[in-house]
Coordinates of C-alpha atoms in Angstrom, one line a residue:
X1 CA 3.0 34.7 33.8
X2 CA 0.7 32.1 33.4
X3 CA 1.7 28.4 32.5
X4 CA 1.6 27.7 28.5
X5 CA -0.7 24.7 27.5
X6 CA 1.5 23.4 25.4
X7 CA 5.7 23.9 24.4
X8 CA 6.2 23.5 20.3
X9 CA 9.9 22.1 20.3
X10 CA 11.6 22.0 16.8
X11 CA 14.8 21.0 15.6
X12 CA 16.0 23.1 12.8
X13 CA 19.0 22.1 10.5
X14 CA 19.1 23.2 7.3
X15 CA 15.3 23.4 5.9
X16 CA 14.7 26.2 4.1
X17 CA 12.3 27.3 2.3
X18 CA 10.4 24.5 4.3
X19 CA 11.0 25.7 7.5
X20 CA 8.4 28.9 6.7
X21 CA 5.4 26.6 5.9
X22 CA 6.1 25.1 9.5
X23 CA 6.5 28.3 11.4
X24 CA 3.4 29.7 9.9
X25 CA 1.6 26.6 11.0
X26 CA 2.4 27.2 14.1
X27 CA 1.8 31.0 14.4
X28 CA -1.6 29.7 13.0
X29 CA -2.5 27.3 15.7
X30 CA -6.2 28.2 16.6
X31 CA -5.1 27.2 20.5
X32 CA -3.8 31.0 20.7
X33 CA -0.6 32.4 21.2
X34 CA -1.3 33.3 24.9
X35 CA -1.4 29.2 25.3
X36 CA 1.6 27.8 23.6
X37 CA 5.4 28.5 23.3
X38 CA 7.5 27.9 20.8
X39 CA 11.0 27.1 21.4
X40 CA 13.5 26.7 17.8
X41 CA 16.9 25.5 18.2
X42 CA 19.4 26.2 15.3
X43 CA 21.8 23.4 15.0
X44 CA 24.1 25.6 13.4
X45 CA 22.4 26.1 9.6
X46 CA 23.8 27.4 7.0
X47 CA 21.0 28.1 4.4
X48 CA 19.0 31.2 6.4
X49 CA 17.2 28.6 8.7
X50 CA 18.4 30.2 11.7
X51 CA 17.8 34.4 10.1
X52 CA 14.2 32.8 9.0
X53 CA 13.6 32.0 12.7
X54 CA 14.7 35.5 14.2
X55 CA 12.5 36.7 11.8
X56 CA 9.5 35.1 13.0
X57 CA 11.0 35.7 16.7
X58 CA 11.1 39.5 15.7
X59 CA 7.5 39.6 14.1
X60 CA 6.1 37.7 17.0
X61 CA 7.6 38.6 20.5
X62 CA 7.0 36.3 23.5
X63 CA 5.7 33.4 21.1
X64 CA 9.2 32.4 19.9
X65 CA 12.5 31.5 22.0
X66 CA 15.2 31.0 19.3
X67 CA 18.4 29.3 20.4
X68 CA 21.3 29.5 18.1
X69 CA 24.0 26.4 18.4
X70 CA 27.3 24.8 16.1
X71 CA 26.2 21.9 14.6
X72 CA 25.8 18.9 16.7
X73 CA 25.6 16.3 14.2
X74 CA 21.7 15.3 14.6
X75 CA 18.5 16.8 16.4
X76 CA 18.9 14.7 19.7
X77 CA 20.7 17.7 20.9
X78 CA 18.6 20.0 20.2
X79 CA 15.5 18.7 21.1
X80 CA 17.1 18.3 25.0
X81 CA 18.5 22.2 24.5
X82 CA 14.8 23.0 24.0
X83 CA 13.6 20.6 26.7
X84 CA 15.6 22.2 28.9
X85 CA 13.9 25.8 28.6
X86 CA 10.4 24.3 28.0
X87 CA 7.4 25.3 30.4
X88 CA 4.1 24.0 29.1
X89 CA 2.0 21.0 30.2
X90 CA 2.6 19.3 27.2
X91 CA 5.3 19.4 25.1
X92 CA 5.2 18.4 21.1
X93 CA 7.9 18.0 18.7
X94 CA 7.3 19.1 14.8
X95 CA 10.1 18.2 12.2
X96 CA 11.2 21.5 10.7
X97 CA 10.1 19.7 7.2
X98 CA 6.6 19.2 8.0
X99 CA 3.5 21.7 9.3
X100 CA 0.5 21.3 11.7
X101 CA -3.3 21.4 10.6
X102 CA -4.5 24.8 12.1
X103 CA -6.7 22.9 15.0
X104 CA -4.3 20.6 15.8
X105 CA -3.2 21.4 19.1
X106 CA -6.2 23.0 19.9
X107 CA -8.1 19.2 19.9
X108 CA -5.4 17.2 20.8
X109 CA -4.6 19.5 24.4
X110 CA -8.3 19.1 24.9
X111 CA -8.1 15.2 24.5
X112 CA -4.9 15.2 26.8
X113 CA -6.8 17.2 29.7
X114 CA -10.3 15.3 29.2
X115 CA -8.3 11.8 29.9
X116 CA -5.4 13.1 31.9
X117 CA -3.0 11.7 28.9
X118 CA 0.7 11.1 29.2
X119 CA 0.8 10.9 25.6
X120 CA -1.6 12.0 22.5
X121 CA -1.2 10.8 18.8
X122 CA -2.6 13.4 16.3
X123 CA -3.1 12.3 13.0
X124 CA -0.7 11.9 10.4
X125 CA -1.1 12.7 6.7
X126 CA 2.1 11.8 3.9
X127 CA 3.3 14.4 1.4
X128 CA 5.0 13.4 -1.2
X129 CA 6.7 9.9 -0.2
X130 CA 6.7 9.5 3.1
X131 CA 6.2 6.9 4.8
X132 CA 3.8 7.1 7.7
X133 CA 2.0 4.8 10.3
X134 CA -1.5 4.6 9.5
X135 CA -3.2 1.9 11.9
X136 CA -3.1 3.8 15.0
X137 CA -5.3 6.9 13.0
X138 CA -8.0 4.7 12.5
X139 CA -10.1 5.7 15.4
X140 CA -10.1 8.8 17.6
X141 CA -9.4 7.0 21.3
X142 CA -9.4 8.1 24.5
X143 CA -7.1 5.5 25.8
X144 CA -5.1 3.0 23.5
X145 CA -3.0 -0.3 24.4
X146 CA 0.5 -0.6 23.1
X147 CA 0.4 -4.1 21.5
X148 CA -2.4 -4.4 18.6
X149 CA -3.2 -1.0 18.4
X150 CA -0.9 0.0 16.1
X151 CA 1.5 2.5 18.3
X152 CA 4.4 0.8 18.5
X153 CA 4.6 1.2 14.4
X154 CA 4.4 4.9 15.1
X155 CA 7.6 5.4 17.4
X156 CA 8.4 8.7 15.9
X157 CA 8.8 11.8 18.3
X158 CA 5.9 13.9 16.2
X159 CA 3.6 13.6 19.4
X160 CA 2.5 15.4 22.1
X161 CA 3.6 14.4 25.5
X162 CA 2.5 14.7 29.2
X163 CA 5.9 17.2 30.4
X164 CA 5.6 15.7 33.8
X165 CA 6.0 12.4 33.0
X166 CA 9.6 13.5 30.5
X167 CA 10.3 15.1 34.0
X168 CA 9.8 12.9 36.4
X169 CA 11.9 10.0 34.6
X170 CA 14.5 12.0 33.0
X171 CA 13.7 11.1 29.7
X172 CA 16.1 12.5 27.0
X173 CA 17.3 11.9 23.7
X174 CA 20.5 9.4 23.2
X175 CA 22.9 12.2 21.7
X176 CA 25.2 9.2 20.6
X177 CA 22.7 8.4 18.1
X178 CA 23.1 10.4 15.0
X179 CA 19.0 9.3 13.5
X180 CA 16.3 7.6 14.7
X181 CA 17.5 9.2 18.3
X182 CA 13.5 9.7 18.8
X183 CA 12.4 5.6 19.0
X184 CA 13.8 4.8 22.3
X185 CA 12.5 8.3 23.4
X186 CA 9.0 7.8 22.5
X187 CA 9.3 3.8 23.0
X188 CA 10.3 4.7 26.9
X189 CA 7.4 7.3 27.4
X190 CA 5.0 4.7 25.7
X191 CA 6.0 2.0 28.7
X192 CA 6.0 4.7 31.4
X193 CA 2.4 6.0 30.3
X194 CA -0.7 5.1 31.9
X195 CA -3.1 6.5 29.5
X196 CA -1.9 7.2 25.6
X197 CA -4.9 8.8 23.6
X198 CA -5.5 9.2 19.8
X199 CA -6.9 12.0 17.4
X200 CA -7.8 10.8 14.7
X201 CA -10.8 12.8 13.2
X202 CA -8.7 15.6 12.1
X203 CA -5.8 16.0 10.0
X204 CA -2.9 17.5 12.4
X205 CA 0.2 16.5 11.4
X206 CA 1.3 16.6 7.2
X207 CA 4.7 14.8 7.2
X208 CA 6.8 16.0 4.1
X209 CA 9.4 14.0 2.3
X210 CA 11.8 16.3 0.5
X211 CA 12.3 16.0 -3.2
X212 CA 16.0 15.6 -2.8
X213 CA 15.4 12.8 0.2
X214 CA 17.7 14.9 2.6
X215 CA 15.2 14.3 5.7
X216 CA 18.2 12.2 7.8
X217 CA 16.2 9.4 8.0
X218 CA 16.6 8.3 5.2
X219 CA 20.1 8.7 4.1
X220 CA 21.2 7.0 7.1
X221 CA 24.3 4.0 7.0
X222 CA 23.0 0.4 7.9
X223 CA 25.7 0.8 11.3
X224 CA 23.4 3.7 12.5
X225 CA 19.8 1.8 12.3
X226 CA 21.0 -1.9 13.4
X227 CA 22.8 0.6 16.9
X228 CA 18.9 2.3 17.4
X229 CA 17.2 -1.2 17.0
X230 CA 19.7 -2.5 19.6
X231 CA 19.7 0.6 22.0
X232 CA 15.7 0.1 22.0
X233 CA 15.7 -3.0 22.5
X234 CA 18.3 -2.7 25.3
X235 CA 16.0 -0.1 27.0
X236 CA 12.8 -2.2 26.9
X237 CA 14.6 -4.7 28.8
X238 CA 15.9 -2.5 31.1
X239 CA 12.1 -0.9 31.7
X240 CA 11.1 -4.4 32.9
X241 CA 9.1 -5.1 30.0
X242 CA 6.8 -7.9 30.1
X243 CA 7.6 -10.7 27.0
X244 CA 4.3 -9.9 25.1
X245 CA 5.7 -6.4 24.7
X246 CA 9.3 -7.2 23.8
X247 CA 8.3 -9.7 21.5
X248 CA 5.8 -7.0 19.5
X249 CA 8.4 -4.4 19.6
X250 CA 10.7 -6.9 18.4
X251 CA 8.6 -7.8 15.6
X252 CA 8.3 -4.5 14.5
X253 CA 11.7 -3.9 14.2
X254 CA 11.9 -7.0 11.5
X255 CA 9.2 -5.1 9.4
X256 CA 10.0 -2.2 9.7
X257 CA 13.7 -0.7 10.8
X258 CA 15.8 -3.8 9.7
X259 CA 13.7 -4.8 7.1
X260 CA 14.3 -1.0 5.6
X261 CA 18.2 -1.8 5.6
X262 CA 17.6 -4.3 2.8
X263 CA 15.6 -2.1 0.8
X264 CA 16.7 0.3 -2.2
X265 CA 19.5 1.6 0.0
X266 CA 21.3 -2.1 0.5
X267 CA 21.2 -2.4 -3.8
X268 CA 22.7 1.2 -3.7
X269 CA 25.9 -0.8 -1.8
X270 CA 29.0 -2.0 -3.5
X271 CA 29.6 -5.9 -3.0
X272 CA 32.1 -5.0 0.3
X273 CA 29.8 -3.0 1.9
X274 CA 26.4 -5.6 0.9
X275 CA 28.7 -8.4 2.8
X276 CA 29.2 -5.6 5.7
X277 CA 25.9 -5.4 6.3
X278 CA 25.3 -9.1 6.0
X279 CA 27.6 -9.8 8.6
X280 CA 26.4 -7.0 11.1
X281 CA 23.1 -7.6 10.8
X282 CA 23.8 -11.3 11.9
X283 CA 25.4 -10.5 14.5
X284 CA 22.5 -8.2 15.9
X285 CA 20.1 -11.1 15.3
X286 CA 22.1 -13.8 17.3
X287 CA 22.3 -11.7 20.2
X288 CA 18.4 -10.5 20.1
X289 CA 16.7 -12.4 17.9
X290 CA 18.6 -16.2 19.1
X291 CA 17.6 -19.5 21.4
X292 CA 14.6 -19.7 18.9
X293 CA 13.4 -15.7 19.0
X294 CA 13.5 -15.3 15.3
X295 CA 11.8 -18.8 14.7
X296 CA 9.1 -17.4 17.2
X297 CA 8.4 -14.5 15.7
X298 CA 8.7 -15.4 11.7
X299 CA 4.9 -16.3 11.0
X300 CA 4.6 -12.4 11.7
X301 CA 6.6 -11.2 8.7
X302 CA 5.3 -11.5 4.8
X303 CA 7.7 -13.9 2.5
X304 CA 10.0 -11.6 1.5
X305 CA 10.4 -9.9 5.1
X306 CA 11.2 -13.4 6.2
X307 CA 13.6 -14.3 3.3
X308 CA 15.5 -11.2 4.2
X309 CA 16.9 -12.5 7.2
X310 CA 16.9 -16.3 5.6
X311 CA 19.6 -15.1 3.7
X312 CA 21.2 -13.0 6.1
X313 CA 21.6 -15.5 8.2
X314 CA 22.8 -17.8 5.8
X315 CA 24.8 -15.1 4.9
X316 CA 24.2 -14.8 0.9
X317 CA 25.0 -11.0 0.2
X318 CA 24.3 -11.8 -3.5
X319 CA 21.3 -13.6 -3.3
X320 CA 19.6 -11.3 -0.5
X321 CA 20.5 -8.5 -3.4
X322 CA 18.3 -10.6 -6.1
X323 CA 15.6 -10.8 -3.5
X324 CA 15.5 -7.2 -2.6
X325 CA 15.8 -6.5 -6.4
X326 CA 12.7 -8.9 -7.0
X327 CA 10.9 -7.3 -4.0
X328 CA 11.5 -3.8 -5.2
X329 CA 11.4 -3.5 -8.9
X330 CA 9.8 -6.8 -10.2
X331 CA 6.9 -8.9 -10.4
X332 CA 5.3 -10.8 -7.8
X333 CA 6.7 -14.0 -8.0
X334 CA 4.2 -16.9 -8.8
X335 CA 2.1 -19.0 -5.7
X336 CA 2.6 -22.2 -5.9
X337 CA -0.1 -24.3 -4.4
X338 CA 1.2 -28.0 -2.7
X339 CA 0.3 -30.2 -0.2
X340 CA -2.8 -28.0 1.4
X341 CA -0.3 -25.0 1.6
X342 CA 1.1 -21.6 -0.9
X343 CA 4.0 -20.3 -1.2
X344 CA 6.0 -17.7 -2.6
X345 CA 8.4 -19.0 -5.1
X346 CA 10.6 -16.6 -4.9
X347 CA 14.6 -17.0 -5.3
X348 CA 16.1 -19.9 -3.7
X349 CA 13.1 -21.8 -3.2
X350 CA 13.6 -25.6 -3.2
X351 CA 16.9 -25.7 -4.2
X352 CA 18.9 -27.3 -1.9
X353 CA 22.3 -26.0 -3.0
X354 CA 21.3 -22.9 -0.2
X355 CA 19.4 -25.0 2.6
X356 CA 16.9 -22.5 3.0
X357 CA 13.8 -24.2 4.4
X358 CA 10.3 -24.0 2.4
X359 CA 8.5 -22.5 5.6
X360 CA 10.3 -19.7 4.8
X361 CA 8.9 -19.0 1.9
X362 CA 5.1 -20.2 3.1
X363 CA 2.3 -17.8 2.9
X364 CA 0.8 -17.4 6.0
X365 CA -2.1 -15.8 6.3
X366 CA -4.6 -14.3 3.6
X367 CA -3.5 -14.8 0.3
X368 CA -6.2 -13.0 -0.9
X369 CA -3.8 -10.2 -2.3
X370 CA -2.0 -12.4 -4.3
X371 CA -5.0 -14.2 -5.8
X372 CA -6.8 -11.1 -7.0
X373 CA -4.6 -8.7 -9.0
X374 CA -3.1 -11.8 -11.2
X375 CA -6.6 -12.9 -12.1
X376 CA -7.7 -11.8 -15.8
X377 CA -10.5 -12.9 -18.2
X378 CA -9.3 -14.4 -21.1
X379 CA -12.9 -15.0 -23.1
X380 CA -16.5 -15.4 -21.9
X381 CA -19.3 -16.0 -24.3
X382 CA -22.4 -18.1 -24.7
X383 CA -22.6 -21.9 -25.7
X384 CA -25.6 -23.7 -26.8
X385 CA -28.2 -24.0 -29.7
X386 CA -31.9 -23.8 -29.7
X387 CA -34.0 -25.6 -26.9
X388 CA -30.8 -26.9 -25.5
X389 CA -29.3 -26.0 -22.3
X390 CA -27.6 -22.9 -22.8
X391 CA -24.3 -22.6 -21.3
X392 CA -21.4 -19.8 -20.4
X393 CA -18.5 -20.9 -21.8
X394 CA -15.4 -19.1 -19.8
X395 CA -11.9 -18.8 -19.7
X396 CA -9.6 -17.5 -17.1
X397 CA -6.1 -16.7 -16.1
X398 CA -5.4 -17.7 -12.1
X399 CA -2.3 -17.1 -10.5
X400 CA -1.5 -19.9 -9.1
X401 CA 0.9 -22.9 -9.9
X402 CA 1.2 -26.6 -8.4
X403 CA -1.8 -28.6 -7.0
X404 CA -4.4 -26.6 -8.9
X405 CA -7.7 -29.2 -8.5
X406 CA -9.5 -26.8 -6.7
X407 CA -9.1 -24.3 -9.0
X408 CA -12.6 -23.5 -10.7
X409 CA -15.1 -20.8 -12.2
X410 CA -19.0 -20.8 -11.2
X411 CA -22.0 -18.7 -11.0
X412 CA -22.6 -17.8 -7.5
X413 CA -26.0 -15.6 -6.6
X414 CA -25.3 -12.3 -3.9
X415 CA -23.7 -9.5 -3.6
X416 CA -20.0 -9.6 -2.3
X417 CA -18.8 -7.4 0.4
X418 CA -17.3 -4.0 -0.2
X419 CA -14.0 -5.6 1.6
X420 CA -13.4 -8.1 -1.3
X421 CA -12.8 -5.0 -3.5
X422 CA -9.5 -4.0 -1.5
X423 CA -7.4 -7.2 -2.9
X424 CA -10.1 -8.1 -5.5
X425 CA -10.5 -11.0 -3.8
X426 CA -11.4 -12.5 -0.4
X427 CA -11.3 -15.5 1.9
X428 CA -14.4 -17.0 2.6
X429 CA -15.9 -17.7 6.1
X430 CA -16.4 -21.1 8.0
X431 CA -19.9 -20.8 7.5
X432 CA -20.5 -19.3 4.2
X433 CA -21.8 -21.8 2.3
X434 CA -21.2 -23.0 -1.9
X435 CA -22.4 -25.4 -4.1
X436 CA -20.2 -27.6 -5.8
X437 CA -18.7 -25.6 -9.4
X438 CA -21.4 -27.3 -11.7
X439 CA -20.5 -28.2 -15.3
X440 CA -17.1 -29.2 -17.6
X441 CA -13.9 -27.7 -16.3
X442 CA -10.5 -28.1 -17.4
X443 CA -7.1 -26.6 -16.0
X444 CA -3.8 -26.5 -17.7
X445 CA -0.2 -24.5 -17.1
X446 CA -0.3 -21.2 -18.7
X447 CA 2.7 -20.5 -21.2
X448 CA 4.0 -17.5 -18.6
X449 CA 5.0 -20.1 -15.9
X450 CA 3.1 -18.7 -13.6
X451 CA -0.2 -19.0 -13.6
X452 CA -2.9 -21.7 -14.8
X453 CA -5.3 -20.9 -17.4
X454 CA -8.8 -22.2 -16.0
X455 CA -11.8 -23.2 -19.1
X456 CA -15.3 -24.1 -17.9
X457 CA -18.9 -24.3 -19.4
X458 CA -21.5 -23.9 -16.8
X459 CA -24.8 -24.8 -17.4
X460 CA -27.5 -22.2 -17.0
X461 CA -31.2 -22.6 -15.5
X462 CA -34.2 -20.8 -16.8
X463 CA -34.8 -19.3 -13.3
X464 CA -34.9 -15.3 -12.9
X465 CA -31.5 -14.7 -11.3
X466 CA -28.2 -12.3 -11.2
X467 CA -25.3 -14.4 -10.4
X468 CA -21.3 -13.1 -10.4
X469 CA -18.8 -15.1 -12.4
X470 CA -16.0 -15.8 -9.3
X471 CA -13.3 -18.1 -9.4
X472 CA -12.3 -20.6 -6.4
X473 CA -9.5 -21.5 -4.7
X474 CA -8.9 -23.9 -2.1
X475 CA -5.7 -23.8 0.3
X476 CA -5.4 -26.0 2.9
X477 CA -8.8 -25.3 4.9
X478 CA -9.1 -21.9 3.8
X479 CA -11.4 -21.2 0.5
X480 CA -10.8 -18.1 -1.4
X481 CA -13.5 -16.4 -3.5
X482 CA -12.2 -13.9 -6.9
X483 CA -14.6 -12.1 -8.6
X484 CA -13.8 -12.0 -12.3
X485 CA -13.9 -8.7 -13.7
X486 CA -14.6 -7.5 -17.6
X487 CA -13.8 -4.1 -17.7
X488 CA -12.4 -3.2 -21.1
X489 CA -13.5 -6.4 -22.6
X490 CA -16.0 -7.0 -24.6
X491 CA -19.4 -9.0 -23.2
X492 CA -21.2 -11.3 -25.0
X493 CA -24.6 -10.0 -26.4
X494 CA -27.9 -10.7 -24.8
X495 CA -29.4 -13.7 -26.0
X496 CA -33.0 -15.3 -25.9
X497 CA -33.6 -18.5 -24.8
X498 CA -36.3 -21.2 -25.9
X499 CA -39.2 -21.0 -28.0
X500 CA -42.6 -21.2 -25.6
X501 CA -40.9 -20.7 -22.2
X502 CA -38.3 -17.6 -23.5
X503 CA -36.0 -15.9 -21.0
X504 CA -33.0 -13.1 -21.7
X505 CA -30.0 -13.8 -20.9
X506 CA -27.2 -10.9 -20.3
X507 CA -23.8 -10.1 -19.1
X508 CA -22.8 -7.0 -17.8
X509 CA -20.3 -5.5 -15.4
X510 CA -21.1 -3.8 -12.5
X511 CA -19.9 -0.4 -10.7
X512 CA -16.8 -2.1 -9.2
X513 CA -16.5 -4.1 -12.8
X514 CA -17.6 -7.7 -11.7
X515 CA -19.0 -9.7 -14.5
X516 CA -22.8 -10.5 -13.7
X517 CA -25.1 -13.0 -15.3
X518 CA -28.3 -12.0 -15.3
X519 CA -31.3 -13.9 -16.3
X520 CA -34.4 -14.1 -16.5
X521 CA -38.4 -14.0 -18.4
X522 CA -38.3 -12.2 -21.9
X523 CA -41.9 -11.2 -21.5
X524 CA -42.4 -11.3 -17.2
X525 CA -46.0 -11.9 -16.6
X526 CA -48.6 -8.6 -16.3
X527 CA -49.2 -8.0 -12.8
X528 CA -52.7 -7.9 -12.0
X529 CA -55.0 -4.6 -11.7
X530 CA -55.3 -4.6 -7.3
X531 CA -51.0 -5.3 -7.7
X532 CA -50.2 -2.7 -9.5
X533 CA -52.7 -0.4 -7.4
X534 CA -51.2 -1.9 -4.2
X535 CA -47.9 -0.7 -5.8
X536 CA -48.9 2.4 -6.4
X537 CA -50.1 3.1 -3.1
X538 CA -47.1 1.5 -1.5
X539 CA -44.9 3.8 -3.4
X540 CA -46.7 6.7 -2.8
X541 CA -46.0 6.8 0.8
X542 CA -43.1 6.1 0.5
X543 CA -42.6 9.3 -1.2

């Protein structure tokens, strides 16, 4: 019999009417039936799972081996069951919730034998809620590095894997851990890989999140998720790994798995069990995360992933609730500019009845997504009377709080790039280059608390130009540029300007809904007759 390309492995525990979207998925796999095996292991269903998967065994003999078990409590068991029997090259786990682009194996075998990979990522696409690395997919990669590239934030098991390297090491699934049993799996055949490729060109993998949130990931007790992060960690030390690596892994585990316990699931808690996981979660970050670790690694987490474990360690089961409450169901607190830095004012900041240090709540980084959702045009029209100087009279809400001098509105000429449009706003570079704001400006404190209300009058030049209405902000050495936008509000009419000399001026927004000032002649001088012809010809072959 000849060797299968690759062993399908999945899990199955109760996820019907699910569980027939997957199987045909896989009966569909373009690779061929003569190249893969699937092997199902029933962990003791009781809603048809396991007659749904003799069913498919019956339709399609010699694709399917079925294995029927009692329950063991989570899929580490049966993902080793299946292990066990498996006899491809590659082996690759599918949660029995979730299904496989038709191609899907098909490429990502043929990446794994072009680069002799130990492990290949296949891109992941959410249904429903799911949550789903998304770094990592960026680029299809012959051979990816573990730190910067994104992998370590995909540590699920929903890869395929070289089944010589499982073998030789003896990798298996800690059946002690009742969820997340796959992250010191795939963290351990991530350090034992040589080459680790990525498909990202074509959606393989559609992860599903049930309706009634029954995947077991995410009904899982604090206890469970603070024993994986420790097991993991336990085992990267054990594989020798080198500091860079530890510290990354390390990191991730503050944004992602412990920062998850303090998340909807942690307000769900009565006050016993909040204070519960207060106190075991302290104790897991004194013995990983101590002699300055945690310190070390804090510039890497947002404000509130920081404050998280502020207040854990400081351990404030009530005010970590109001945090996470703020975090999850309220506004973003204001930014509060002092002293050349921002931060994040949000509970517990500068009141030293808790000690908590302002660096924690610092903004480190880009503030560039703060600045532009919170910015809003209040008015804009025209100022100005006959042959005077005809000026733009503006007013704007900012978001920002505190040492607000910088703060100001201008006309600047040029496009912006198409990346200030993902935070509607952007930082500037060393080298880009402004002119000072021109005209009257004033600032005061908006009436919300949380913002400042920024008027100017900006004098205008008969000159043909287009010019975007932006705000600036200055923090520290960092300069941030928000274009104001007008959509749904009314734009002042076009206006002409002077008596002999007469130019048009005219507001407008534009595709992405950035206010532009354009001006310029109201009668533009007649080109002459050869122009116009040169024109003419110049256009024509262009055609």
């Amino acid at each position: 019999m000849t060797q299968p390309a690759v062993t399908v492995i999945v899990a199955v525990y109760n996820t019907m009417p699910a569980l027939t979207e997957c199987l045909d998925s896989l009966v569909k796999q373009s690779i061929g039936a003569d190249r893969m095996e699937i092997i199902a292991v029933d962990d003791g269903s009781t809603d048809g799972s396991g007659k749904e998967l003799d069913r498919y065994a019956d339709r399609y003999p010699g694709l399917f081996k079925v294995i029927h078990q009692e329950n063991s409590g989570g899929p580490a068991r049966p993902n080793n069951v299946a292990l066990s029997r498996a006899t491809g090259r590659y082996v690759f786990f599918v949660g029995a919730d979730d299904y496989l682009g038709p191609d899907a194996l098909k490429r990502m075998v043929a990446m794994g034998d072009k680069n002799k990979s130990d492990v290949v990522l296949g891109k992941m696409v959410a249904i429903g809620k799911r949550s789903i690395p998304r770094a990592v997919f960026k680029a299809t990669r012959n051979n990816i590095p573990l730190i910067g590239s994104g992998a370590l934030y995909a540590i699920s098991n929903t890869k395929m894997y070289r089944r010589a390297l499982i073998e030789e090491h003896g990798l298996r699934y800690a059946e002690d851990l009742p969820v997340s049993c796959d992250m010191p799996f795939t963290l351990e055949a991530y350090v034992r890989s040589t080459t680790i490729s990525v498909v990202a060109d074509y959606d393989c993998y559609f992860a599903v999140r049930r309706d009634d949130d029954s995947n077991i990931t995410y009904r899982a007790r604090f206890e469970n998720r603070l024993k994986v992060c420790a097991r993991a960690l336990d085992r990267l030390s054990e594989l020798g790994a080198s500091p860079e690596l530890y510290d990354a892994f390390a990191i991730r585990l503050l944004k992602v798995d412990l920062a998850w316990i303090f998340g909807e699931n942690y307000l769900a808690l009565d006050a016993e069990r909040r204070a519960e996981c207060v106190r075991a979660t302290a104790a897991l970050l004194a013995d990983y995360y101590g002699d300055g670790a945690f310190e070390r690694m804090q510039h890497r987490l947002t404000v509130p992933e920081r404050l998280r474990f502020h207040w854990v360690y400081a351990g404030n089961p009530e005010k970590l609730a109001e945090l996470v409450r703020l975090d999850t169901e309220g506004p973003v607190p204001p930014t509060l500019l002092r002293d050349g830095k921002a931060y994040a004012t949000y509970p517990g900041f500068g009141d030293t009845l808790y000690g908590l240090p302002d660096r924690g709540y610092e903004l480190l980084g880009s503030i560039a997504d703060r600045l532009g959702p919170g910015t809003e045009l209040l008015s804009v029209d025209w100022s100005g009377e006959g042959e005077d100087p005809t000026d733009l009279a503006v007013s704007v809400r900012v978001p920002v709080v505190g040492d607000t001098g910088s703060v100001a509105v201008q006309l600047v000429p040029g496009k912006l790039p198409k990346s200030a449009d993902v935070h509607g706003a952007r930082r500037l570079g060393e080298k880009e280059k402004r002119s000072q704001p021109a005209g009257e400006i004033s600032r005061e404190a908006a009436g919300d608390g949380g913002s400042t209300i920024v008027r100017a009058r900006i004098p205008l030049t008969r000159k043909k130009a287009e010019l975007g209405l932006r705000v600036r902000v200055h923090v520290g050495e960092h300069r941030y540029e928000i274009p104001v936008r007008g959509t749904d509000h009314p734009m002042p009419l076009a206006r002409a300007w002077g008596l002999n000399d007469t130019y048009k001026l005219a507001a407008r927004t534009d595709a992405a809904g950035r206010i532009v000032i354009a001006i310029g002649p109201l009668h533009p001088a007649k080109k002459s007759l050869g122009s116009r012809l040169r024109t003419l010809v110049t256009g024509s072959k262009r055609k």
